[in-house]
Amino acid sequence: MDDKYKNEFGAFAPRPQVEKKFYDGKYILAGLIIFLAMVALPFLPNVGKTIPPPERQLDTPVIKKIAEKDRKCIMPTEWMRANHMQMLVDWRDNVVRSDEKGAPEVREFVSPDGRKFLASLTNTCLDCHSNKEKFCDQCHNYVAVVPNCFGCHLQEGKKLAEAK
Amino acid sequence: MGIDRREFIRISGLAALLGLGGKGAFELLRPGQVEAALKPEAGALSGKRWAMVVNMQKMDEATAQKCINACNRVHNVPDFKNPNDPKNKLDPEIANRYEVKWIWTEHYHNAFVEDQTNLPDKVKQMAFLLLCNHCDNPPCVRVCPTKATFRRDDGIVNMDMHRCIGCRFCMAGCPFGARSFNWRDPRPYIKDTYPGYPTREIGVVEKCTFCAERLAQGLAPACAEASGGTLIFGDLNDEKSQVRRMLQKYFSIRRKVHLGTNPQVYYIV
Amino acid sequence: MLEKALVGTKRYYTLLAVLAGIFALGFLFYLQQLKVGLGITGMGRDVSWGFYIAQFTYLVGVAASAVMVVLPYYLHNYKAFGRVTILGEFLAVAAVTMCVTFVLVDMGRPDRVMNVFKYPTPNSVMFWDIIVLNGYLLLNILIGWNVLECERHSVPPPKWVKFLSYVSIPWAVSIHTVTAFLYAGLPGRGYWLTAIMAPRFLSSAFAAGPSLLILLCLLVRKYTKFDPGREQIQSIAKIVTYATLINVFFFFCEVFTVFYSQIPDHMLHFKYLFAGLDGKARLVPFMWFSIVGMTVTAILLTNPKLRQNENTLAALCGMVILTTWIDKGLGLMTGGFVPNPMEKVTEYAPTIPEGIITLGVWALGFLVLTLLYKVAVSIKEEIRS
């Protein structure tokens, strides 16, 4: 067994005699502790906190005005839940980048059942869902995503427009 | 990458097959509905080559100020010299550096630096309204590394502030100084937030868009509307348009024509 | 090989700690910049690129200059440079690292940096610059590392490494050419709108980069058992001499065209830099120091005695680095933006946070450089013993 040992250059050499012990233990442990601390760091602020699962709140004035049977979103709820972000990005690109190299100017969205909507987060979505804190933020906070739509777009936009 | 209409339909179809979408998604797969999903807004103004004519014969400082105010209001352009909260007060020199300008005034010799034609003294003392020239051959579009600035088919040089990475190459590229950067959060410096238009975040470039959002609703640009006929906006490709008739009737100048960017803001002097 | 960077003297660890400390300080200020915006710098709507992009431009030159030791070695079979190519290549790696970091630090929306690849735009020079810079970084890491590894085991480097070395020669020229094209293609910026921009960039790069390499060689000799060699240093000194002379010549070519043609929007920028405009003359003393200093240094470098004395050589190299840095770091950026397109003068000076962030990036670069040089020098020492 010993005579078959090859070192890293492929040359035959006697197997190195190394005492069996835990070398550099304190460095390894210190390193491990620092590593674990860094891994744990992002989780620390949330330790002990429970964030309640979001509850859908649909009791905004605009929605209440609509008859029970007509209360439906522009697309089926399940679809919206899964795809609203991509839909908003598409709306955005269609509106902002319209007329770029022949792309048609599209500011209108037609739902599968033929209803027409203006492709606009603040004017269409927030019209019904005027309770952004409940409707948008609650869920986004729960799943820890931070969309930056409202860094520019004004959530109070609709309200301000009506006040004027 | 956005999903296109087909992808949109395909995903919802799959969702339906997996029993996630329910009845609604099946409705979606009904033929004939698909291609009609997105349509241009009815009544939108459309032209082939938008241009602006500034009639300096009618221009005075009050009118210029009206145009500037109208633009600043409907685009939520911040005024760094006048914070809403006194604790955000800035040193005047810094406020100048941060300044965001969509439309502003300069004296003749600043507006037309290479074109010191022998014009009447009256004209030379006037304040010229400057804005993005929406060049036919825009250097800002050429240099943008993400196509955040792009030229539309109707000639408008538009900004996609969702895509801008804030490299400011366009600011170096623009020979007219028409571009502004958000050096800090503008919101504390916007007096009356206008609900019909977004504000901006830090780190993106902005500029005049010929009111693309108003054109889509069939409205003229805010400055033209406020100018009482001093600023004339229209389609240069339409022989009957007022811009066309004005340019045929009167002598006009443009800024830095020699650079070959072909600016589309004309000044009748 | 990396293990060589982990063991060293106390002085080595101290150096690393100091550099890491400066980097960390810069990083803290950068977090502040992310939060408040680029408004914490001295830039503004008129001078919209400042210290960061200036450092970037300067360091692209330093990176490109590695070709000045690689080229004689690979194309002219100048064996003596075999000893220093690795130092040149690792210097390039550190310099490009700084370049990329400076670009990132200068961006208003670093969170969207991937948009450059998501929406590739070949008509933007910026797009090409990002490609050539990252390519050059990769090339130098691959070549440097492999050549060193082979040297350690006394085997010739594989063919593909040699092939990459040839590729890296035009590539080095390309990084600084493309960087010059960032500026030289903009209408309405008279100071930059000149076909000699790329040649000027290259000449100042081949003056400053090898100067820095000479200083680093002298340091390596002083503090380690590895001697890059007197002949090598002298050969690089000749390169510095020629490049500095050419750089001065190009500058005067520029001055002639601008002032003989008398085109105002080209002249105004020079007037601002060398005489001041509208009573604003913040850069005037720097610019005169730069061009006079560069000219005198170039002339002194032609004297073999001064070049052969390594003390005077070091001083002259220091002057080359300083004067080209003022020319390209301070003058180029501010000079291009002042006066603005309305011919108004807004001056620029970096702020303290901007300076600290800049220092932080330099510290990062020197940290990378120290680690890489430690590896290279340790291997060289190992081979000799």
PDB file of C-alpha atoms in Angstrom, chain C residues 56-309:
ATOM      1  CA  PHE C  56     -11.799  54.912 -14.659  1.00  0.00           C
ATOM      2  CA  THR C  57     -10.312  56.467 -17.786  1.00  0.00           C
ATOM      3  CA  TYR C  58      -6.886  56.763 -16.230  1.00  0.00           C
ATOM      4  CA  LEU C  59      -6.889  53.195 -14.992  1.00  0.00           C
ATOM      5  CA  VAL C  60      -7.983  51.754 -18.332  1.00  0.00           C
ATOM      6  CA  GLY C  61      -4.698  53.207 -19.528  1.00  0.00           C
ATOM      7  CA  VAL C  62      -2.753  51.548 -16.726  1.00  0.00           C
ATOM      8  CA  ALA C  63      -4.435  48.266 -17.592  1.00  0.00           C
ATOM      9  CA  ALA C  64      -3.710  48.581 -21.290  1.00  0.00           C
ATOM     10  CA  SER C  65      -0.049  49.272 -20.611  1.00  0.00           C
ATOM     11  CA  ALA C  66       0.567  45.654 -19.661  1.00  0.00           C
ATOM     12  CA  VAL C  67       0.890  45.122 -23.382  1.00  0.00           C
ATOM     13  CA  MET C  68       4.149  47.053 -23.273  1.00  0.00           C
ATOM     14  CA  VAL C  69       5.847  44.169 -21.486  1.00  0.00           C
ATOM     15  CA  VAL C  70       3.810  41.405 -23.080  1.00  0.00           C
ATOM     16  CA  LEU C  71       4.399  42.523 -26.649  1.00  0.00           C
ATOM     17  CA  PRO C  72       8.240  42.528 -26.654  1.00  0.00           C
ATOM     18  CA  TYR C  73       8.221  39.174 -24.878  1.00  0.00           C
ATOM     19  CA  TYR C  74       5.799  37.336 -27.133  1.00  0.00           C
ATOM     20  CA  LEU C  75       6.237  39.068 -30.478  1.00  0.00           C
ATOM     21  CA  HIS C  76       9.923  39.962 -30.382  1.00  0.00           C
ATOM     22  CA  ASN C  77      11.037  37.090 -28.221  1.00  0.00           C
ATOM     23  CA  TYR C  78      12.667  39.535 -25.806  1.00  0.00           C
ATOM     24  CA  LYS C  79      13.413  36.961 -23.112  1.00  0.00           C
ATOM     25  CA  ALA C  80      14.381  39.417 -20.404  1.00  0.00           C
ATOM     26  CA  PHE C  81      10.786  40.505 -20.046  1.00  0.00           C
ATOM     27  CA  GLY C  82       9.795  36.952 -19.140  1.00  0.00           C
ATOM     28  CA  ARG C  83      10.522  37.964 -15.580  1.00  0.00           C
ATOM     29  CA  VAL C  84       8.203  40.943 -15.518  1.00  0.00           C
ATOM     30  CA  THR C  85       5.299  39.969 -17.788  1.00  0.00           C
ATOM     31  CA  ILE C  86       3.511  38.459 -14.829  1.00  0.00           C
ATOM     32  CA  LEU C  87       3.858  41.746 -12.929  1.00  0.00           C
ATOM     33  CA  GLY C  88       2.411  43.610 -15.915  1.00  0.00           C
ATOM     34  CA  GLU C  89      -0.472  41.186 -16.279  1.00  0.00           C
ATOM     35  CA  PHE C  90      -1.382  41.222 -12.608  1.00  0.00           C
ATOM     36  CA  LEU C  91      -1.170  45.029 -12.606  1.00  0.00           C
ATOM     37  CA  ALA C  92      -3.659  44.948 -15.472  1.00  0.00           C
ATOM     38  CA  VAL C  93      -5.975  42.679 -13.493  1.00  0.00           C
ATOM     39  CA  ALA C  94      -5.929  45.063 -10.537  1.00  0.00           C
ATOM     40  CA  ALA C  95      -6.401  48.110 -12.781  1.00  0.00           C
ATOM     41  CA  VAL C  96      -9.359  46.618 -14.652  1.00  0.00           C
ATOM     42  CA  THR C  97     -10.923  45.612 -11.344  1.00  0.00           C
ATOM     43  CA  MET C  98     -10.748  49.251 -10.314  1.00  0.00           C
ATOM     44  CA  CYS C  99     -12.137  50.377 -13.686  1.00  0.00           C
ATOM     45  CA  VAL C 100     -15.178  48.143 -13.410  1.00  0.00           C
ATOM     46  CA  THR C 101     -15.732  49.215  -9.808  1.00  0.00           C
ATOM     47  CA  PHE C 102     -15.492  52.892 -10.720  1.00  0.00           C
ATOM     48  CA  VAL C 103     -18.086  52.480 -13.458  1.00  0.00           C
ATOM     49  CA  LEU C 104     -20.373  50.693 -11.031  1.00  0.00           C
ATOM     50  CA  VAL C 105     -19.874  53.352  -8.389  1.00  0.00           C
ATOM     51  CA  ASP C 106     -20.684  56.068 -10.905  1.00  0.00           C
ATOM     52  CA  MET C 107     -23.995  54.544 -11.966  1.00  0.00           C
ATOM     53  CA  GLY C 108     -27.191  56.120 -10.798  1.00  0.00           C
ATOM     54  CA  ARG C 109     -28.988  52.796 -10.750  1.00  0.00           C
ATOM     55  CA  PRO C 110     -26.452  50.023 -10.075  1.00  0.00           C
ATOM     56  CA  ASP C 111     -29.383  47.698  -9.359  1.00  0.00           C
ATOM     57  CA  ARG C 112     -30.154  47.805 -13.070  1.00  0.00           C
ATOM     58  CA  VAL C 113     -26.636  47.146 -14.334  1.00  0.00           C
ATOM     59  CA  MET C 114     -27.760  43.926 -16.025  1.00  0.00           C
ATOM     60  CA  ASN C 115     -29.955  45.972 -18.362  1.00  0.00           C
ATOM     61  CA  VAL C 116     -26.816  46.466 -20.400  1.00  0.00           C
ATOM     62  CA  PHE C 117     -26.856  42.752 -21.224  1.00  0.00           C
ATOM     63  CA  LYS C 118     -30.617  42.407 -21.162  1.00  0.00           C
ATOM     64  CA  TYR C 119     -31.012  45.039 -23.850  1.00  0.00           C
ATOM     65  CA  PRO C 120     -27.694  44.872 -25.688  1.00  0.00           C
ATOM     66  CA  THR C 121     -27.177  47.996 -27.783  1.00  0.00           C
ATOM     67  CA  PRO C 122     -24.277  47.713 -30.212  1.00  0.00           C
ATOM     68  CA  ASN C 123     -24.529  51.339 -31.310  1.00  0.00           C
ATOM     69  CA  SER C 124     -23.529  52.459 -27.821  1.00  0.00           C
ATOM     70  CA  VAL C 125     -19.790  52.668 -27.188  1.00  0.00           C
ATOM     71  CA  MET C 126     -20.494  51.985 -23.522  1.00  0.00           C
ATOM     72  CA  PHE C 127     -21.759  48.531 -24.470  1.00  0.00           C
ATOM     73  CA  TRP C 128     -18.505  47.715 -26.263  1.00  0.00           C
ATOM     74  CA  ASP C 129     -16.429  49.171 -23.483  1.00  0.00           C
ATOM     75  CA  ILE C 130     -18.046  46.853 -20.967  1.00  0.00           C
ATOM     76  CA  ILE C 131     -17.377  43.885 -23.237  1.00  0.00           C
ATOM     77  CA  VAL C 132     -13.730  44.692 -23.963  1.00  0.00           C
ATOM     78  CA  LEU C 133     -12.950  45.536 -20.342  1.00  0.00           C
ATOM     79  CA  ASN C 134     -14.407  42.350 -18.940  1.00  0.00           C
ATOM     80  CA  GLY C 135     -12.797  40.360 -21.725  1.00  0.00           C
ATOM     81  CA  TYR C 136      -9.430  41.899 -20.918  1.00  0.00           C
ATOM     82  CA  LEU C 137      -9.851  41.130 -17.235  1.00  0.00           C
ATOM     83  CA  LEU C 138     -10.586  37.501 -18.032  1.00  0.00           C
ATOM     84  CA  LEU C 139      -7.691  37.249 -20.502  1.00  0.00           C
ATOM     85  CA  ASN C 140      -5.154  38.567 -18.024  1.00  0.00           C
ATOM     86  CA  ILE C 141      -6.332  36.380 -15.176  1.00  0.00           C
ATOM     87  CA  LEU C 142      -6.209  33.292 -17.396  1.00  0.00           C
ATOM     88  CA  ILE C 143      -2.845  34.078 -18.956  1.00  0.00           C
ATOM     89  CA  GLY C 144      -1.132  35.325 -15.806  1.00  0.00           C
ATOM     90  CA  TRP C 145      -2.315  32.503 -13.626  1.00  0.00           C
ATOM     91  CA  ASN C 146      -1.531  29.720 -16.088  1.00  0.00           C
ATOM     92  CA  VAL C 147       1.885  31.007 -17.057  1.00  0.00           C
ATOM     93  CA  LEU C 148       2.821  31.331 -13.405  1.00  0.00           C
ATOM     94  CA  GLU C 149       1.542  27.862 -12.576  1.00  0.00           C
ATOM     95  CA  CYS C 150       3.565  26.380 -15.451  1.00  0.00           C
ATOM     96  CA  GLU C 151       6.651  28.298 -14.424  1.00  0.00           C
ATOM     97  CA  ARG C 152       6.296  26.900 -10.929  1.00  0.00           C
ATOM     98  CA  HIS C 153       6.308  23.342 -12.228  1.00  0.00           C
ATOM     99  CA  SER C 154       8.944  24.059 -14.881  1.00  0.00           C
ATOM    100  CA  VAL C 155       6.732  23.039 -17.782  1.00  0.00           C
ATOM    101  CA  PRO C 156       6.072  25.126 -20.896  1.00  0.00           C
ATOM    102  CA  PRO C 157       2.663  26.826 -20.920  1.00  0.00           C
ATOM    103  CA  PRO C 158       0.008  25.092 -23.026  1.00  0.00           C
ATOM    104  CA  LYS C 159      -0.618  26.254 -26.587  1.00  0.00           C
ATOM    105  CA  TRP C 160      -3.943  27.892 -25.814  1.00  0.00           C
ATOM    106  CA  VAL C 161      -2.306  30.165 -23.261  1.00  0.00           C
ATOM    107  CA  LYS C 162       0.165  31.313 -25.869  1.00  0.00           C
ATOM    108  CA  PHE C 163      -2.706  31.902 -28.271  1.00  0.00           C
ATOM    109  CA  LEU C 164      -4.501  33.983 -25.651  1.00  0.00           C
ATOM    110  CA  SER C 165      -1.326  35.987 -25.079  1.00  0.00           C
ATOM    111  CA  TYR C 166      -1.318  36.955 -28.739  1.00  0.00           C
ATOM    112  CA  VAL C 167      -5.008  37.852 -28.512  1.00  0.00           C
ATOM    113  CA  SER C 168      -4.350  40.011 -25.481  1.00  0.00           C
ATOM    114  CA  ILE C 169      -2.007  42.316 -27.418  1.00  0.00           C
ATOM    115  CA  PRO C 170      -4.556  43.908 -29.780  1.00  0.00           C
ATOM    116  CA  TRP C 171      -7.142  43.545 -27.032  1.00  0.00           C
ATOM    117  CA  ALA C 172      -5.104  45.823 -24.774  1.00  0.00           C
ATOM    118  CA  VAL C 173      -5.022  48.451 -27.497  1.00  0.00           C
ATOM    119  CA  SER C 174      -8.750  48.014 -27.975  1.00  0.00           C
ATOM    120  CA  ILE C 175      -9.696  48.717 -24.374  1.00  0.00           C
ATOM    121  CA  HIS C 176      -8.163  52.140 -24.422  1.00  0.00           C
ATOM    122  CA  THR C 177      -9.300  52.910 -27.948  1.00  0.00           C
ATOM    123  CA  VAL C 178     -12.889  52.057 -27.120  1.00  0.00           C
ATOM    124  CA  THR C 179     -12.627  54.095 -23.923  1.00  0.00           C
ATOM    125  CA  ALA C 180     -11.433  57.060 -25.964  1.00  0.00           C
ATOM    126  CA  PHE C 181     -14.354  56.538 -28.342  1.00  0.00           C
ATOM    127  CA  LEU C 182     -16.692  57.083 -25.395  1.00  0.00           C
ATOM    128  CA  TYR C 183     -15.673  60.713 -25.563  1.00  0.00           C
ATOM    129  CA  ALA C 184     -14.384  61.273 -29.068  1.00  0.00           C
ATOM    130  CA  GLY C 185     -17.684  60.613 -30.798  1.00  0.00           C
ATOM    131  CA  LEU C 186     -19.878  63.143 -29.059  1.00  0.00           C
ATOM    132  CA  PRO C 187     -21.001  66.111 -31.121  1.00  0.00           C
ATOM    133  CA  GLY C 188     -20.948  69.397 -29.274  1.00  0.00           C
ATOM    134  CA  ARG C 189     -18.176  68.546 -26.822  1.00  0.00           C
ATOM    135  CA  GLY C 190     -15.356  70.389 -28.488  1.00  0.00           C
ATOM    136  CA  TYR C 191     -12.627  69.298 -26.089  1.00  0.00           C
ATOM    137  CA  TRP C 192     -13.257  65.631 -26.797  1.00  0.00           C
ATOM    138  CA  LEU C 193     -14.249  65.806 -30.439  1.00  0.00           C
ATOM    139  CA  THR C 194     -10.849  64.976 -31.829  1.00  0.00           C
ATOM    140  CA  ALA C 195      -9.544  62.040 -33.815  1.00  0.00           C
ATOM    141  CA  ILE C 196      -6.322  62.094 -31.826  1.00  0.00           C
ATOM    142  CA  MET C 197      -8.148  61.222 -28.603  1.00  0.00           C
ATOM    143  CA  ALA C 198      -7.464  57.480 -28.845  1.00  0.00           C
ATOM    144  CA  PRO C 199      -3.782  57.913 -29.811  1.00  0.00           C
ATOM    145  CA  ARG C 200      -3.367  60.415 -26.970  1.00  0.00           C
ATOM    146  CA  PHE C 201      -4.988  57.999 -24.569  1.00  0.00           C
ATOM    147  CA  LEU C 202      -2.656  55.235 -25.665  1.00  0.00           C
ATOM    148  CA  SER C 203       0.476  57.359 -25.471  1.00  0.00           C
ATOM    149  CA  SER C 204      -0.333  58.622 -21.991  1.00  0.00           C
ATOM    150  CA  ALA C 205      -1.238  55.079 -20.984  1.00  0.00           C
ATOM    151  CA  PHE C 206       2.043  53.689 -22.224  1.00  0.00           C
ATOM    152  CA  ALA C 207       3.808  56.440 -20.311  1.00  0.00           C
ATOM    153  CA  ALA C 208       1.919  56.141 -17.039  1.00  0.00           C
ATOM    154  CA  GLY C 209       1.378  52.379 -16.848  1.00  0.00           C
ATOM    155  CA  PRO C 210       5.005  51.331 -17.354  1.00  0.00           C
ATOM    156  CA  SER C 211       6.072  54.115 -14.956  1.00  0.00           C
ATOM    157  CA  LEU C 212       3.900  52.568 -12.310  1.00  0.00           C
ATOM    158  CA  LEU C 213       5.324  49.174 -13.218  1.00  0.00           C
ATOM    159  CA  ILE C 214       8.879  50.475 -12.721  1.00  0.00           C
ATOM    160  CA  LEU C 215       7.979  51.800  -9.284  1.00  0.00           C
ATOM    161  CA  LEU C 216       6.358  48.483  -8.413  1.00  0.00           C
ATOM    162  CA  CYS C 217       9.435  46.569  -9.644  1.00  0.00           C
ATOM    163  CA  LEU C 218      11.657  48.717  -7.459  1.00  0.00           C
ATOM    164  CA  LEU C 219       9.381  48.072  -4.488  1.00  0.00           C
ATOM    165  CA  VAL C 220       9.332  44.343  -5.156  1.00  0.00           C
ATOM    166  CA  ARG C 221      13.114  44.292  -5.282  1.00  0.00           C
ATOM    167  CA  LYS C 222      13.406  46.264  -2.088  1.00  0.00           C
ATOM    168  CA  TYR C 223      10.960  44.244  -0.018  1.00  0.00           C
ATOM    169  CA  THR C 224      11.257  40.713  -1.409  1.00  0.00           C
ATOM    170  CA  LYS C 225      13.922  38.268  -2.496  1.00  0.00           C
ATOM    171  CA  PHE C 226      12.760  38.485  -6.101  1.00  0.00           C
ATOM    172  CA  ASP C 227      14.623  40.900  -8.368  1.00  0.00           C
ATOM    173  CA  PRO C 228      12.721  41.877 -11.535  1.00  0.00           C
ATOM    174  CA  GLY C 229      16.098  42.818 -12.937  1.00  0.00           C
ATOM    175  CA  ARG C 230      18.019  45.938 -13.818  1.00  0.00           C
ATOM    176  CA  GLU C 231      17.963  45.332 -17.559  1.00  0.00           C
ATOM    177  CA  GLN C 232      14.210  44.866 -17.448  1.00  0.00           C
ATOM    178  CA  ILE C 233      13.669  48.112 -15.576  1.00  0.00           C
ATOM    179  CA  GLN C 234      15.925  49.960 -17.985  1.00  0.00           C
ATOM    180  CA  SER C 235      14.034  48.602 -20.985  1.00  0.00           C
ATOM    181  CA  ILE C 236      10.734  49.680 -19.493  1.00  0.00           C
ATOM    182  CA  ALA C 237      12.278  53.091 -18.791  1.00  0.00           C
ATOM    183  CA  LYS C 238      12.979  53.455 -22.507  1.00  0.00           C
ATOM    184  CA  ILE C 239       9.364  52.674 -23.252  1.00  0.00           C
ATOM    185  CA  VAL C 240       8.299  55.321 -20.736  1.00  0.00           C
ATOM    186  CA  THR C 241      10.610  57.839 -22.365  1.00  0.00           C
ATOM    187  CA  TYR C 242       9.286  57.327 -25.878  1.00  0.00           C
ATOM    188  CA  ALA C 243       5.668  57.237 -24.758  1.00  0.00           C
ATOM    189  CA  THR C 244       5.995  60.429 -22.707  1.00  0.00           C
ATOM    190  CA  LEU C 245       7.639  62.220 -25.623  1.00  0.00           C
ATOM    191  CA  ILE C 246       4.903  61.095 -27.987  1.00  0.00           C
ATOM    192  CA  ASN C 247       2.262  62.114 -25.465  1.00  0.00           C
ATOM    193  CA  VAL C 248       3.695  65.630 -25.239  1.00  0.00           C
ATOM    194  CA  PHE C 249       3.897  65.771 -29.034  1.00  0.00           C
ATOM    195  CA  PHE C 250       0.244  64.731 -29.383  1.00  0.00           C
ATOM    196  CA  PHE C 251      -0.770  67.381 -26.899  1.00  0.00           C
ATOM    197  CA  PHE C 252       0.862  70.094 -28.967  1.00  0.00           C
ATOM    198  CA  CYS C 253      -0.735  68.692 -32.143  1.00  0.00           C
ATOM    199  CA  GLU C 254      -4.046  69.162 -30.409  1.00  0.00           C
ATOM    200  CA  VAL C 255      -3.173  72.681 -29.314  1.00  0.00           C
ATOM    201  CA  PHE C 256      -2.147  73.640 -32.833  1.00  0.00           C
ATOM    202  CA  THR C 257      -5.352  72.446 -34.488  1.00  0.00           C
ATOM    203  CA  VAL C 258      -7.535  74.048 -31.875  1.00  0.00           C
ATOM    204  CA  PHE C 259      -5.877  77.431 -31.792  1.00  0.00           C
ATOM    205  CA  TYR C 260      -4.910  77.789 -35.442  1.00  0.00           C
ATOM    206  CA  SER C 261      -8.410  76.865 -36.612  1.00  0.00           C
ATOM    207  CA  GLN C 262      -9.834  79.286 -34.042  1.00  0.00           C
ATOM    208  CA  ILE C 263     -13.101  77.391 -33.744  1.00  0.00           C
ATOM    209  CA  PRO C 264     -14.620  78.829 -30.593  1.00  0.00           C
ATOM    210  CA  ASP C 265     -16.242  75.751 -29.087  1.00  0.00           C
ATOM    211  CA  HIS C 266     -12.923  73.912 -29.293  1.00  0.00           C
ATOM    212  CA  MET C 267     -10.845  76.793 -27.973  1.00  0.00           C
ATOM    213  CA  LEU C 268     -13.063  77.666 -25.021  1.00  0.00           C
ATOM    214  CA  HIS C 269     -12.292  74.431 -23.214  1.00  0.00           C
ATOM    215  CA  PHE C 270      -8.542  74.974 -23.501  1.00  0.00           C
ATOM    216  CA  LYS C 271      -9.004  78.562 -22.421  1.00  0.00           C
ATOM    217  CA  TYR C 272     -10.906  77.419 -19.360  1.00  0.00           C
ATOM    218  CA  LEU C 273      -8.247  74.862 -18.441  1.00  0.00           C
ATOM    219  CA  PHE C 274      -5.168  77.011 -19.051  1.00  0.00           C
ATOM    220  CA  ALA C 275      -6.337  80.565 -18.477  1.00  0.00           C
ATOM    221  CA  GLY C 276      -9.745  80.417 -16.862  1.00  0.00           C
ATOM    222  CA  LEU C 277     -13.099  81.517 -18.223  1.00  0.00           C
ATOM    223  CA  ASP C 278     -15.516  84.062 -16.780  1.00  0.00           C
ATOM    224  CA  GLY C 279     -13.115  84.522 -13.890  1.00  0.00           C
ATOM    225  CA  LYS C 280     -13.301  80.858 -13.004  1.00  0.00           C
ATOM    226  CA  ALA C 281      -9.931  79.199 -13.059  1.00  0.00           C
ATOM    227  CA  ARG C 282      -9.835  76.414 -10.510  1.00  0.00           C
ATOM    228  CA  LEU C 283      -7.837  74.040 -12.705  1.00  0.00           C
ATOM    229  CA  VAL C 284      -5.349  76.485 -14.202  1.00  0.00           C
ATOM    230  CA  PRO C 285      -2.398  75.819 -11.843  1.00  0.00           C
ATOM    231  CA  PHE C 286      -2.910  72.072 -12.113  1.00  0.00           C
ATOM    232  CA  MET C 287      -3.002  72.100 -15.895  1.00  0.00           C
ATOM    233  CA  TRP C 288       0.129  74.218 -16.217  1.00  0.00           C
ATOM    234  CA  PHE C 289       1.923  72.020 -13.730  1.00  0.00           C
ATOM    235  CA  SER C 290       0.810  69.005 -15.715  1.00  0.00           C
ATOM    236  CA  ILE C 291       1.894  70.086 -19.169  1.00  0.00           C
ATOM    237  CA  VAL C 292       5.090  71.866 -18.133  1.00  0.00           C
ATOM    238  CA  GLY C 293       5.959  69.019 -15.780  1.00  0.00           C
ATOM    239  CA  MET C 294       5.268  66.422 -18.452  1.00  0.00           C
ATOM    240  CA  THR C 295       7.368  68.218 -21.040  1.00  0.00           C
ATOM    241  CA  VAL C 296      10.307  68.703 -18.688  1.00  0.00           C
ATOM    242  CA  THR C 297      10.082  65.098 -17.494  1.00  0.00           C
ATOM    243  CA  ALA C 298      10.062  63.855 -21.081  1.00  0.00           C
ATOM    244  CA  ILE C 299      13.177  65.845 -21.857  1.00  0.00           C
ATOM    245  CA  LEU C 300      14.940  64.689 -18.688  1.00  0.00           C
ATOM    246  CA  LEU C 301      14.051  61.088 -19.449  1.00  0.00           C
ATOM    247  CA  THR C 302      15.956  61.281 -22.726  1.00  0.00           C
ATOM    248  CA  ASN C 303      19.142  61.720 -20.700  1.00  0.00           C
ATOM    249  CA  PRO C 304      20.545  58.174 -20.225  1.00  0.00           C
ATOM    250  CA  LYS C 305      22.344  59.111 -17.012  1.00  0.00           C
ATOM    251  CA  LEU C 306      19.195  60.204 -15.277  1.00  0.00           C
ATOM    252  CA  ARG C 307      17.432  57.111 -16.519  1.00  0.00           C
ATOM    253  CA  GLN C 308      20.155  54.752 -15.413  1.00  0.00           C
ATOM    254  CA  ASN C 309      20.241  56.117 -11.910  1.00  0.00           C
TER     255      ASN C 309
END
